[in-house]
Each structure stands twice: as structure tokens, then as C-alpha cells.
mmCIF file of C-alpha atoms and ligand atoms in Angstrom:
data_model
loop_
_atom_site.group_PDB
_atom_site.id
_atom_site.type_symbol
_atom_site.label_atom_id
_atom_site.label_comp_id
_atom_site.label_asym_id
_atom_site.label_seq_id
_atom_site.Cartn_x
_atom_site.Cartn_y
_atom_site.Cartn_z
ATOM 1 C CA MET A 30 49.648 -11.583 4.133
ATOM 2 C CA LYS A 31 46.942 -9.096 3.498
ATOM 3 C CA ARG A 32 46.769 -10.154 0.046
ATOM 4 C CA ARG A 33 46.844 -13.819 0.597
ATOM 5 C CA VAL A 34 44.005 -13.787 2.595
ATOM 6 C CA PHE A 35 42.170 -11.585 -0.113
ATOM 7 C CA LEU A 36 42.923 -13.880 -2.960
ATOM 8 C CA LYS A 37 41.701 -16.994 -0.548
ATOM 9 C CA GLY A 38 38.279 -14.840 0.028
ATOM 10 C CA ILE A 39 38.062 -14.578 -3.781
ATOM 11 C CA SER A 40 38.691 -18.010 -4.967
ATOM 12 C CA ALA A 41 36.129 -19.242 -2.988
ATOM 13 C CA THR A 42 33.176 -16.929 -4.362
ATOM 14 C CA ALA A 43 33.893 -15.684 -7.473
ATOM 15 C CA GLY A 44 37.091 -17.593 -8.947
ATOM 16 C CA ALA A 45 39.058 -16.260 -11.602
ATOM 17 C CA LEU A 46 36.368 -14.199 -13.039
ATOM 18 C CA ALA A 47 37.170 -11.680 -10.061
ATOM 19 C CA PHE A 48 40.562 -10.669 -12.405
ATOM 20 C CA PRO A 49 39.307 -9.959 -15.667
ATOM 21 C CA ALA A 50 42.143 -9.349 -18.169
ATOM 22 C CA ILE A 51 41.368 -5.421 -18.274
ATOM 23 C CA ALA A 52 42.015 -4.787 -14.401
ATOM 24 C CA ILE A 53 45.448 -6.636 -13.360
ATOM 25 C CA GLY A 54 47.335 -5.146 -10.875
ATOM 26 C CA GLN A 55 43.873 -4.011 -9.313
ATOM 27 C CA GLN A 56 41.608 -6.245 -7.258
ATOM 28 C CA TYR A 57 38.606 -5.294 -9.328
ATOM 29 C CA LYS A 58 35.421 -7.534 -9.015
ATOM 30 C CA ALA A 59 33.929 -8.772 -12.498
ATOM 31 C CA GLU A 60 30.696 -7.294 -11.259
ATOM 32 C CA TYR A 61 29.475 -4.733 -8.472
ATOM 33 C CA LYS A 62 26.135 -5.656 -7.241
ATOM 34 C CA MET A 63 23.458 -2.922 -7.230
ATOM 35 C CA SER A 64 20.104 -2.727 -5.528
ATOM 36 C CA THR A 65 17.216 -0.869 -6.370
ATOM 37 C CA VAL A 66 13.867 -1.148 -5.085
ATOM 38 C CA VAL A 67 11.930 -0.711 -8.608
ATOM 39 C CA PRO A 68 13.217 -1.302 -12.136
ATOM 40 C CA PRO A 69 14.124 1.517 -14.843
ATOM 41 C CA ALA A 70 10.363 1.488 -15.878
ATOM 42 C CA PHE A 71 10.163 3.998 -12.470
ATOM 43 C CA ALA A 72 12.509 7.339 -12.417
ATOM 44 C CA TRP A 73 14.068 5.757 -9.336
ATOM 45 C CA GLY A 74 15.149 2.668 -10.795
ATOM 46 C CA LYS A 75 16.201 4.773 -14.132
ATOM 47 C CA GLY A 76 18.639 6.587 -11.970
ATOM 48 C CA GLY A 77 20.322 3.353 -11.313
ATOM 49 C CA GLU A 78 20.440 1.994 -14.819
ATOM 50 C CA ILE A 79 21.808 5.438 -16.166
ATOM 51 C CA PHE A 80 24.361 5.423 -13.558
ATOM 52 C CA ALA A 81 25.414 2.119 -14.004
ATOM 53 C CA ASN A 82 25.979 2.706 -17.916
ATOM 54 C CA LEU A 83 27.945 5.612 -17.189
ATOM 55 C CA VAL A 84 30.172 4.163 -15.209
ATOM 56 C CA ARG A 85 30.418 1.101 -17.764
ATOM 57 C CA GLU A 86 31.290 3.300 -20.688
ATOM 58 C CA ARG A 87 33.973 5.647 -19.098
ATOM 59 C CA THR A 88 35.749 3.345 -17.320
ATOM 60 C CA ALA A 89 35.793 1.176 -20.608
ATOM 61 C CA GLY A 90 34.285 -1.952 -18.633
ATOM 62 C CA ARG A 91 36.703 -1.868 -15.599
ATOM 63 C CA ILE A 92 33.604 -1.139 -13.448
ATOM 64 C CA ASN A 93 30.723 -3.248 -14.602
ATOM 65 C CA ILE A 94 27.718 -2.502 -12.403
ATOM 66 C CA LYS A 95 24.731 -4.831 -12.609
ATOM 67 C CA GLN A 96 21.459 -3.899 -11.614
ATOM 68 C CA TYR A 97 19.335 -6.050 -9.318
ATOM 69 C CA PRO A 98 15.933 -4.226 -9.084
ATOM 70 C CA GLY A 99 13.020 -5.623 -6.621
ATOM 71 C CA SER A 100 15.564 -5.525 -3.931
ATOM 72 C CA SER A 101 16.146 -9.160 -4.908
ATOM 73 C CA LEU A 102 19.522 -9.339 -3.612
ATOM 74 C CA VAL A 103 17.653 -9.162 -0.091
ATOM 75 C CA GLN A 104 14.951 -11.234 -1.103
ATOM 76 C CA GLY A 105 12.697 -8.293 -1.503
ATOM 77 C CA ASP A 106 13.195 -6.914 2.033
ATOM 78 C CA GLN A 107 14.396 -3.501 0.980
ATOM 79 C CA THR A 108 14.890 -2.368 4.488
ATOM 80 C CA ARG A 109 17.754 -4.887 4.562
ATOM 81 C CA GLU A 110 19.853 -3.561 1.946
ATOM 82 C CA PHE A 111 22.033 -1.394 3.893
ATOM 83 C CA SER A 112 23.243 -4.365 6.267
ATOM 84 C CA ALA A 113 23.524 -6.272 3.194
ATOM 85 C CA MET A 114 25.753 -3.385 1.846
ATOM 86 C CA ARG A 115 27.886 -3.908 4.924
ATOM 87 C CA GLN A 116 27.944 -7.422 4.618
ATOM 88 C CA GLY A 117 29.296 -7.542 1.023
ATOM 89 C CA VAL A 118 26.303 -8.768 -0.790
ATOM 90 C CA ILE A 119 25.580 -5.379 -2.069
ATOM 91 C CA ASP A 120 28.430 -3.196 -3.519
ATOM 92 C CA VAL A 121 26.299 -0.480 -5.153
ATOM 93 C CA LEU A 122 23.487 1.361 -3.177
ATOM 94 C CA CYS A 123 20.942 3.303 -5.146
ATOM 95 C CA GLY A 124 18.584 4.181 -2.809
ATOM 96 C CA ALA A 125 16.179 5.781 -0.143
ATOM 97 C CA PRO A 126 17.234 6.208 3.232
ATOM 98 C CA ILE A 127 14.083 5.974 5.000
ATOM 99 C CA ASN A 128 14.303 2.058 3.684
ATOM 100 C CA TRP A 129 17.460 1.863 6.008
ATOM 101 C CA TYR A 130 16.198 3.193 9.211
ATOM 102 C CA SER A 131 16.716 0.301 11.147
ATOM 103 C CA THR A 132 20.296 0.232 10.544
ATOM 104 C CA VAL A 133 21.397 3.560 10.234
ATOM 105 C CA ARG A 134 18.369 6.267 10.974
ATOM 106 C CA GLU A 135 20.955 8.982 11.449
ATOM 107 C CA LEU A 136 20.578 9.260 7.590
ATOM 108 C CA ALA A 137 16.640 9.717 7.566
ATOM 109 C CA VAL A 138 17.142 13.120 7.872
ATOM 110 C CA PHE A 139 15.093 14.341 4.763
ATOM 111 C CA THR A 140 11.629 12.721 5.242
ATOM 112 C CA LEU A 141 10.339 14.357 8.240
ATOM 113 C CA PRO A 142 6.838 15.364 7.437
ATOM 114 C CA PHE A 143 6.872 18.751 5.490
ATOM 115 C CA ILE A 144 10.441 19.725 6.167
ATOM 116 C CA THR A 145 11.384 20.487 2.722
ATOM 117 C CA PRO A 146 7.452 21.234 1.585
ATOM 118 C CA ASP A 147 8.409 21.840 -2.088
ATOM 119 C CA HIS A 148 11.392 21.801 -4.527
ATOM 120 C CA LYS A 149 12.520 25.391 -3.519
ATOM 121 C CA ALA A 150 13.413 24.357 -0.134
ATOM 122 C CA LEU A 151 14.790 20.717 -1.280
ATOM 123 C CA ASP A 152 16.553 22.138 -3.583
ATOM 124 C CA ALA A 153 18.422 24.786 -1.072
ATOM 125 C CA VAL A 154 19.160 22.086 1.609
ATOM 126 C CA LEU A 155 21.032 19.852 -1.683
ATOM 127 C CA ALA A 156 23.070 22.597 -2.707
ATOM 128 C CA ASN A 157 23.957 23.594 0.941
ATOM 129 C CA LYS A 158 27.594 22.406 1.491
ATOM 130 C CA PRO A 159 27.706 22.286 5.020
ATOM 131 C CA VAL A 160 24.842 20.430 5.360
ATOM 132 C CA MET A 161 25.554 17.820 2.759
ATOM 133 C CA ASP A 162 29.183 17.518 3.775
ATOM 134 C CA GLU A 163 28.002 16.626 7.383
ATOM 135 C CA TYR A 164 25.662 14.007 5.686
ATOM 136 C CA PHE A 165 28.382 12.776 3.239
ATOM 137 C CA ASP A 166 30.367 11.860 6.347
ATOM 138 C CA LEU A 167 27.219 10.261 8.139
ATOM 139 C CA VAL A 168 27.108 7.888 5.008
ATOM 140 C CA ARG A 169 31.064 7.567 5.048
ATOM 141 C CA LYS A 170 31.019 6.568 8.830
ATOM 142 C CA ALA A 171 28.275 3.993 7.997
ATOM 143 C CA GLY A 172 30.009 2.128 5.806
ATOM 144 C CA ALA A 173 30.054 3.448 2.375
ATOM 145 C CA GLU A 174 30.989 6.356 0.440
ATOM 146 C CA PRO A 175 28.610 8.669 -0.996
ATOM 147 C CA ILE A 176 28.558 9.385 -5.010
ATOM 148 C CA ALA A 177 25.927 11.932 -5.443
ATOM 149 C CA VAL A 178 22.063 12.371 -4.278
ATOM 150 C CA GLY A 179 18.941 11.826 -6.525
ATOM 151 C CA GLU A 180 15.436 12.419 -5.725
ATOM 152 C CA THR A 181 12.681 9.806 -5.010
ATOM 153 C CA GLY A 182 10.099 12.159 -5.131
ATOM 154 C CA TYR A 183 7.122 13.823 -2.962
ATOM 155 C CA ARG A 184 5.144 10.977 -1.311
ATOM 156 C CA GLN A 185 1.391 11.366 -1.856
ATOM 157 C CA ILE A 186 -1.271 8.942 -0.228
ATOM 158 C CA SER A 187 -3.816 7.008 -2.230
ATOM 159 C CA ASN A 188 -6.734 4.878 -1.130
ATOM 160 C CA SER A 189 -9.550 2.751 -2.443
ATOM 161 C CA LYS A 190 -12.261 4.190 0.223
ATOM 162 C CA ARG A 191 -12.921 7.898 -0.090
ATOM 163 C CA PRO A 192 -11.196 11.372 -1.012
ATOM 164 C CA ILE A 193 -8.919 12.405 1.947
ATOM 165 C CA ILE A 194 -9.056 16.137 2.264
ATOM 166 C CA LYS A 195 -8.865 16.485 5.994
ATOM 167 C CA PRO A 196 -6.609 14.305 8.739
ATOM 168 C CA ASP A 197 -10.004 12.871 9.787
ATOM 169 C CA ASP A 198 -10.630 11.221 6.415
ATOM 170 C CA LEU A 199 -7.978 9.051 6.981
ATOM 171 C CA LYS A 200 -9.803 7.526 10.435
ATOM 172 C CA GLY A 201 -9.792 3.653 10.207
ATOM 173 C CA ILE A 202 -8.174 3.384 7.102
ATOM 174 C CA LYS A 203 -5.763 0.548 6.740
ATOM 175 C CA ILE A 204 -2.478 2.046 5.064
ATOM 176 C CA ARG A 205 0.898 0.056 3.915
ATOM 177 C CA VAL A 206 3.952 2.306 4.758
ATOM 178 C CA VAL A 207 7.428 0.933 4.713
ATOM 179 C CA GLY A 208 10.825 1.514 6.071
ATOM 180 C CA SER A 209 10.889 4.494 9.118
ATOM 181 C CA PRO A 210 8.485 3.538 11.905
ATOM 182 C CA MET A 211 8.197 7.359 11.628
ATOM 183 C CA TYR A 212 5.475 7.044 8.628
ATOM 184 C CA GLY A 213 3.715 4.617 11.176
ATOM 185 C CA GLU A 214 3.363 7.078 13.637
ATOM 186 C CA ILE A 215 2.136 9.992 10.914
ATOM 187 C CA MET A 216 -0.227 7.901 10.260
ATOM 188 C CA SER A 217 -1.790 6.513 13.403
ATOM 189 C CA THR A 218 -1.633 10.278 14.291
ATOM 190 C CA MET A 219 -4.274 10.731 12.044
ATOM 191 C CA GLY A 220 -6.029 7.697 12.814
ATOM 192 C CA ALA A 221 -5.166 5.254 10.221
ATOM 193 C CA ASN A 222 -3.928 1.832 10.922
ATOM 194 C CA PRO A 223 -0.521 1.490 9.546
ATOM 195 C CA THR A 224 1.016 -1.901 8.370
ATOM 196 C CA PHE A 225 4.598 -2.132 7.388
ATOM 197 C CA MET A 226 5.607 -4.059 4.409
ATOM 198 C CA SER A 227 7.857 -4.283 1.358
ATOM 199 C CA TRP A 228 7.438 -2.996 -1.698
ATOM 200 C CA ALA A 229 7.053 -6.474 -3.067
ATOM 201 C CA ASP A 230 4.252 -7.327 -0.825
ATOM 202 C CA ALA A 231 2.517 -3.883 -0.985
ATOM 203 C CA GLN A 232 0.851 -4.468 -4.427
ATOM 204 C CA PRO A 233 -0.810 -8.074 -3.680
ATOM 205 C CA ALA A 234 -2.231 -6.445 -0.301
ATOM 206 C CA LEU A 235 -3.584 -3.541 -2.414
ATOM 207 C CA ALA A 236 -5.041 -5.856 -5.062
ATOM 208 C CA SER A 237 -6.541 -8.049 -2.478
ATOM 209 C CA GLY A 238 -8.083 -5.411 -0.297
ATOM 210 C CA ALA A 239 -5.763 -6.472 2.706
ATOM 211 C CA VAL A 240 -5.157 -2.864 2.791
ATOM 212 C CA ASP A 241 -6.775 0.232 1.761
ATOM 213 C CA ALA A 242 -4.212 2.409 1.069
ATOM 214 C CA GLN A 243 -0.588 3.330 0.118
ATOM 215 C CA GLU A 244 1.400 6.308 0.029
ATOM 216 C CA ASN A 245 4.393 6.783 -2.624
ATOM 217 C CA PRO A 246 5.377 9.436 -5.465
ATOM 218 C CA LEU A 247 2.749 9.508 -8.227
ATOM 219 C CA GLU A 248 5.529 8.552 -10.868
ATOM 220 C CA VAL A 249 5.394 4.953 -8.885
ATOM 221 C CA PHE A 250 1.747 5.086 -8.714
ATOM 222 C CA LEU A 251 1.832 5.712 -12.458
ATOM 223 C CA ALA A 252 4.738 3.276 -13.472
ATOM 224 C CA ALA A 253 3.299 0.608 -11.336
ATOM 225 C CA LYS A 254 -0.198 1.231 -12.130
ATOM 226 C CA ILE A 255 -1.274 1.417 -8.830
ATOM 227 C CA ASN A 256 -5.168 2.461 -10.251
ATOM 228 C CA ASN A 257 -5.521 -1.065 -11.239
ATOM 229 C CA LEU A 258 -4.955 -1.972 -7.792
ATOM 230 C CA GLY A 259 -8.493 -0.389 -6.448
ATOM 231 C CA GLN A 260 -6.718 2.865 -5.604
ATOM 232 C CA LYS A 261 -9.087 5.438 -6.647
ATOM 233 C CA PHE A 262 -8.274 8.387 -4.492
ATOM 234 C CA VAL A 263 -5.251 10.418 -4.240
ATOM 235 C CA THR A 264 -4.339 13.013 -2.175
ATOM 236 C CA LYS A 265 -0.910 15.187 -3.521
ATOM 237 C CA TRP A 266 0.180 16.856 -0.040
ATOM 238 C CA ASN A 267 3.873 16.594 -0.829
ATOM 239 C CA TYR A 268 4.809 15.481 2.640
ATOM 240 C CA SER A 269 7.599 13.680 2.531
ATOM 241 C CA ASN A 270 10.492 13.699 -0.091
ATOM 242 C CA ASP A 271 13.542 11.163 0.579
ATOM 243 C CA ILE A 272 16.677 11.740 -1.437
ATOM 244 C CA LEU A 273 17.834 8.949 -3.997
ATOM 245 C CA LEU A 274 21.619 8.128 -2.863
ATOM 246 C CA PHE A 275 24.044 6.743 -5.096
ATOM 247 C CA ALA A 276 26.763 5.123 -2.608
ATOM 248 C CA ILE A 277 29.544 2.588 -3.032
ATOM 249 C CA ALA A 278 30.488 0.058 -0.571
ATOM 250 C CA ASN A 279 33.698 1.208 1.200
ATOM 251 C CA ASP A 280 35.225 -2.718 0.222
ATOM 252 C CA SER A 281 34.637 -1.663 -3.443
ATOM 253 C CA TRP A 282 35.466 1.590 -3.267
ATOM 254 C CA LYS A 283 38.813 1.619 -1.601
ATOM 255 C CA THR A 284 39.922 -0.932 -4.379
ATOM 256 C CA TRP A 285 39.591 1.275 -7.094
ATOM 257 C CA SER A 286 42.105 3.637 -8.546
ATOM 258 C CA ALA A 287 42.126 7.190 -7.554
ATOM 259 C CA GLN A 288 41.165 8.071 -11.524
ATOM 260 C CA ASP A 289 38.479 5.393 -11.393
ATOM 261 C CA GLN A 290 37.184 6.963 -8.078
ATOM 262 C CA LYS A 291 37.043 10.627 -10.379
ATOM 263 C CA ILE A 292 34.957 8.945 -13.050
ATOM 264 C CA VAL A 293 32.605 6.976 -11.154
ATOM 265 C CA ARG A 294 31.574 9.983 -8.619
ATOM 266 C CA GLU A 295 31.615 12.387 -11.963
ATOM 267 C CA ALA A 296 29.021 9.737 -13.535
ATOM 268 C CA GLY A 297 27.018 9.326 -10.518
ATOM 269 C CA VAL A 298 26.697 13.333 -10.419
ATOM 270 C CA ASP A 299 25.146 13.301 -14.139
ATOM 271 C CA ALA A 300 23.109 10.090 -13.266
ATOM 272 C CA ALA A 301 21.411 11.818 -10.538
ATOM 273 C CA LYS A 302 21.070 14.997 -12.371
ATOM 274 C CA GLN A 303 19.346 13.172 -15.321
ATOM 275 C CA GLN A 304 17.335 11.567 -12.707
ATOM 276 C CA ILE A 305 16.206 14.546 -10.812
ATOM 277 C CA GLY A 306 14.939 15.920 -14.560
ATOM 278 C CA ILE A 307 12.872 12.707 -15.093
ATOM 279 C CA VAL A 308 11.583 12.674 -11.409
ATOM 280 C CA ARG A 309 10.375 16.655 -12.167
ATOM 281 C CA LYS A 310 9.175 16.363 -15.054
ATOM 282 C CA LEU A 311 6.707 13.632 -14.103
ATOM 283 C CA PHE A 312 5.752 15.664 -11.149
ATOM 284 C CA ALA A 313 4.867 18.492 -13.151
ATOM 285 C CA GLU A 314 2.417 16.057 -15.052
ATOM 286 C CA ASP A 315 1.094 13.982 -12.683
ATOM 287 C CA VAL A 316 -1.925 15.158 -11.599
ATOM 288 C CA ASP A 317 -3.327 15.403 -14.877
ATOM 289 C CA ARG A 318 -2.069 11.618 -15.787
ATOM 290 C CA VAL A 319 -3.554 10.494 -12.534
ATOM 291 C CA LYS A 320 -6.595 11.792 -13.459
ATOM 292 C CA ALA A 321 -6.605 10.672 -17.064
ATOM 293 C CA LEU A 322 -6.834 7.122 -15.585
ATOM 294 C CA GLY A 323 -10.088 7.999 -13.940
ATOM 295 C CA VAL A 324 -8.699 8.457 -10.618
ATOM 296 C CA ASP A 325 -9.608 11.528 -8.202
ATOM 297 C CA VAL A 326 -6.851 13.694 -7.256
ATOM 298 C CA HIS A 327 -7.374 16.033 -4.217
ATOM 299 C CA VAL A 328 -4.157 19.135 -4.390
ATOM 300 C CA PRO A 329 -4.726 20.565 -0.863
ATOM 301 C CA THR A 330 -5.373 24.260 -0.729
ATOM 302 C CA ALA A 331 -2.814 26.376 1.604
ATOM 303 C CA ALA A 332 -4.774 26.328 4.589
ATOM 304 C CA GLU A 333 -5.620 22.670 4.424
ATOM 305 C CA LEU A 334 -1.920 22.101 4.259
ATOM 306 C CA ASP A 335 -1.423 23.998 7.417
ATOM 307 C CA THR A 336 -3.479 21.551 8.985
ATOM 308 C CA TRP A 337 -1.599 18.720 7.721
ATOM 309 C CA GLN A 338 1.733 20.268 9.187
ATOM 310 C CA ILE A 339 -0.010 21.099 12.871
ATOM 311 C CA THR A 340 -1.470 17.482 12.958
ATOM 312 C CA THR A 341 1.915 16.014 12.192
ATOM 313 C CA ARG A 342 4.147 18.461 14.288
ATOM 314 C CA ARG A 343 4.224 16.429 17.491
ATOM 315 C CA VAL A 344 5.439 13.438 15.586
ATOM 316 C CA TYR A 345 7.903 15.782 13.627
ATOM 317 C CA ALA A 346 9.448 17.062 16.892
ATOM 318 C CA ARG A 347 9.837 13.229 18.157
ATOM 319 C CA TRP A 348 11.571 11.967 15.046
ATOM 320 C CA LYS A 349 13.424 15.060 14.944
ATOM 321 C CA ALA A 350 15.055 13.957 18.405
ATOM 322 C CA GLN A 351 15.314 10.244 17.112
ATOM 323 C CA VAL A 352 16.877 10.799 14.102
ATOM 324 C CA ASN A 353 19.769 13.671 14.256
ATOM 325 C CA THR A 354 18.396 16.657 16.024
ATOM 326 C CA SER A 355 21.499 18.711 14.992
ATOM 327 C CA LEU A 356 21.492 18.136 11.512
ATOM 328 C CA ILE A 357 17.773 18.278 11.261
ATOM 329 C CA SER A 358 18.209 22.093 12.881
ATOM 330 C CA LYS A 359 20.523 22.831 9.758
ATOM 331 C CA ILE A 360 18.161 21.986 7.451
ATOM 332 C CA GLU A 361 15.487 23.915 8.943
ATOM 333 C CA GLN A 362 17.286 27.079 8.941
ATOM 334 C CA VAL A 363 18.183 26.413 5.490
ATOM 335 C CA VAL A 364 14.721 25.923 4.587
ATOM 336 C CA GLU A 365 13.451 28.677 6.532
ATOM 337 C CA LYS A 366 15.912 31.368 4.248
ATOM 338 C CA THR A 367 13.706 29.843 1.616
ATOM 339 C CA ARG A 368 10.788 30.871 3.080
ATOM 340 C CA LYS A 369 11.821 34.634 3.298
ATOM 341 C CA ALA A 370 13.270 34.910 0.043
HETATM 342 O O1 LIG B 13 8.352 0.900 -1.370
HETATM 343 C C1 LIG B 13 7.873 1.712 -1.397
HETATM 344 O O2 LIG B 13 7.149 2.613 -1.111
HETATM 345 C C2 LIG B 13 9.187 2.489 -2.262
HETATM 346 C C3 LIG B 13 9.302 2.197 -3.578
HETATM 347 O O3 LIG B 13 8.734 4.066 -2.396
HETATM 348 C C4 LIG B 13 10.382 2.961 -1.530
HETATM 349 O O4 LIG B 13 11.037 1.998 -1.269
HETATM 350 C C5 LIG B 13 10.422 3.556 -0.436
#
């Protein structure tokens, strides 16, 4: 009975293509749709491309993941990715949980201001099995099988008006943010005027001067050539760094053989490792590369960083409670140990 229902559903959508000869006996789709906000010219989109290619090669084409950059499966609205995955529009996620806050806020644990202030702290968290097991269970409960975790990169402020050295310098600046309302609150706390918009809308808004500022990893700044959109000042304050989560919609995952599941998991782990390598190489070079474009880059001193942290502390506490108090406390403990080491 179940199978009849399944066949009916398939014939209405994908027709005979849903049964490539190679997958006889298994209900594999001809194509698994993967959403990424940015294309492979960016480290993040490249991670998606690497994953899809490894899966295709290692399954001899049984699992064909097709990348749809620009969040095109959700008409550019990256905040809808997770709900679209639940609805069957997206099969493979390769994204930042901050974007999915309105659907699964409990997954936004990595992005609180300065929670992992450097790569040493982030690596300790990502290598901590109890933390990651708990996180992966949340992903599973939310409707997807977590495969691997990459890194979207430390987010830095850029703007068209002036150097941002201290929180006060943000007063009155119109800044584009995305995803979690936490980002809006961080900016308001410092006197900026945050406005939420998708990545697709951000670039025209920067170009026209509708907004003065944005925050993104500098690899995104470089790949999107944001300096050409009037952004002349950058502050490398490393305030937030989301993971890049590779995950498969439960509905697709459960149709794959155990052998293919294993292949996909290993491919995801390999892709994430490569993707992190790309992001970190760019992170090491980004100040020089952005400066070479004629952009003023400020790298805060330790004392300046303290001021930023103190200013965002109340926002941190409020959002810790909103997002996932217990898991965030565990992450804090892991990070704390790296401070002493
Ligand atoms: O839209 C952004 O700023 C980006 C690409 O960084 C995210 O998807 C969070």
C-alpha cells in the first residue's frame, strides 16, 4: 500500500526519470536538489560543489546531487531553506543555521557574539563529541540527517562611511543583516540601524546606498567584490562564525542503502575538511587582500575586542536563553578550557 502511494506521488512529479536503471529496487531520485546561498566561486558554495562531486563519483552516479546556488530553490530567500527542505523542495542542505532561525532556532548555537572567539575555540567545540552528538540529534529531530560540519567563516563588518573602531562608531549606520534576529539586536545595541534582507537583495541595497554597511566573512567580501559596492571600511572583529552544515532531508536519507549512506557520510566529512581548509587559507590572507583593494581594514586590539564583548554581553545572555541554554553552556565550558590551555 505504502509503495503504491509512493509510486503515485513520483509519477505526478518526476515520472519515469525517478527510476534510473542503476537504482532498480531502490527508490532513488534522478536528482537530489542542494541549496547553497552562494555559488562555488565562494568557499561556502565550493564546499557544496566538492560534496556533490565526491558523492557522484563514489556512488558511481547512483546519487546525483545538483547544486542550486543563490538559494534559487526558495527564490533567493535563504531563510526559507530549512522549511523548504521539510516540504520536499530541497533534498540536501549545505548552509548556515543562522539563516534558518525562524524555523529551527535551537540550531543557532554557534553564532552568539564571541562565543568561539578564535579557531582554537571553534575547533575544540567541533571536536567535542558530546556537544556535537547533542547538536546532531537536534538536526535529526528537526527533519534532516546531519552529515558533516564545515565553517562559513568569521563575520566582519564593512561600511561606506567611516572606520569602526569602537561600538559608538556604529551610531546611525544602516546595516544589512540576515537570518537570526539576534544579529539585529547586536547592531541596535551599538546604535546602528539594522535591516534584514536576503543576500540577493543585499548587493543592490549596498550599491544604491539604501544601506551603509553589511557583515560577512571576508572571503564573501572578496568573492562578491563588495568593495565595488562602496564599502570602504572593514573591521575584522571575528564576532560570529557559523558552521556550514551538510545534511540530507530524512525523506531522501531513509531511501538510501546503508552502503550509500556510509559513502555519503564519508564524502561529506571529506568535503567539509576541504571546505574548512579553503576558508582558513583565505582567513589568513584576507586582511592583505582586502587592503590591496584600497579598503581600510581595522584589526582590533585585545582591549578593543574586550569593549566589543562587553557591549554585546547582555544580548548574548538574552539569546542564549532563547536559543538553547543547556547546549550553549556546554559549548562555553569547552571554550573556557581552551582559554586556560
Ligand atoms: O547572506 C549572507 O550574509 C550570507 C551569505 O553570509 C549568509 O547566507 C548568512
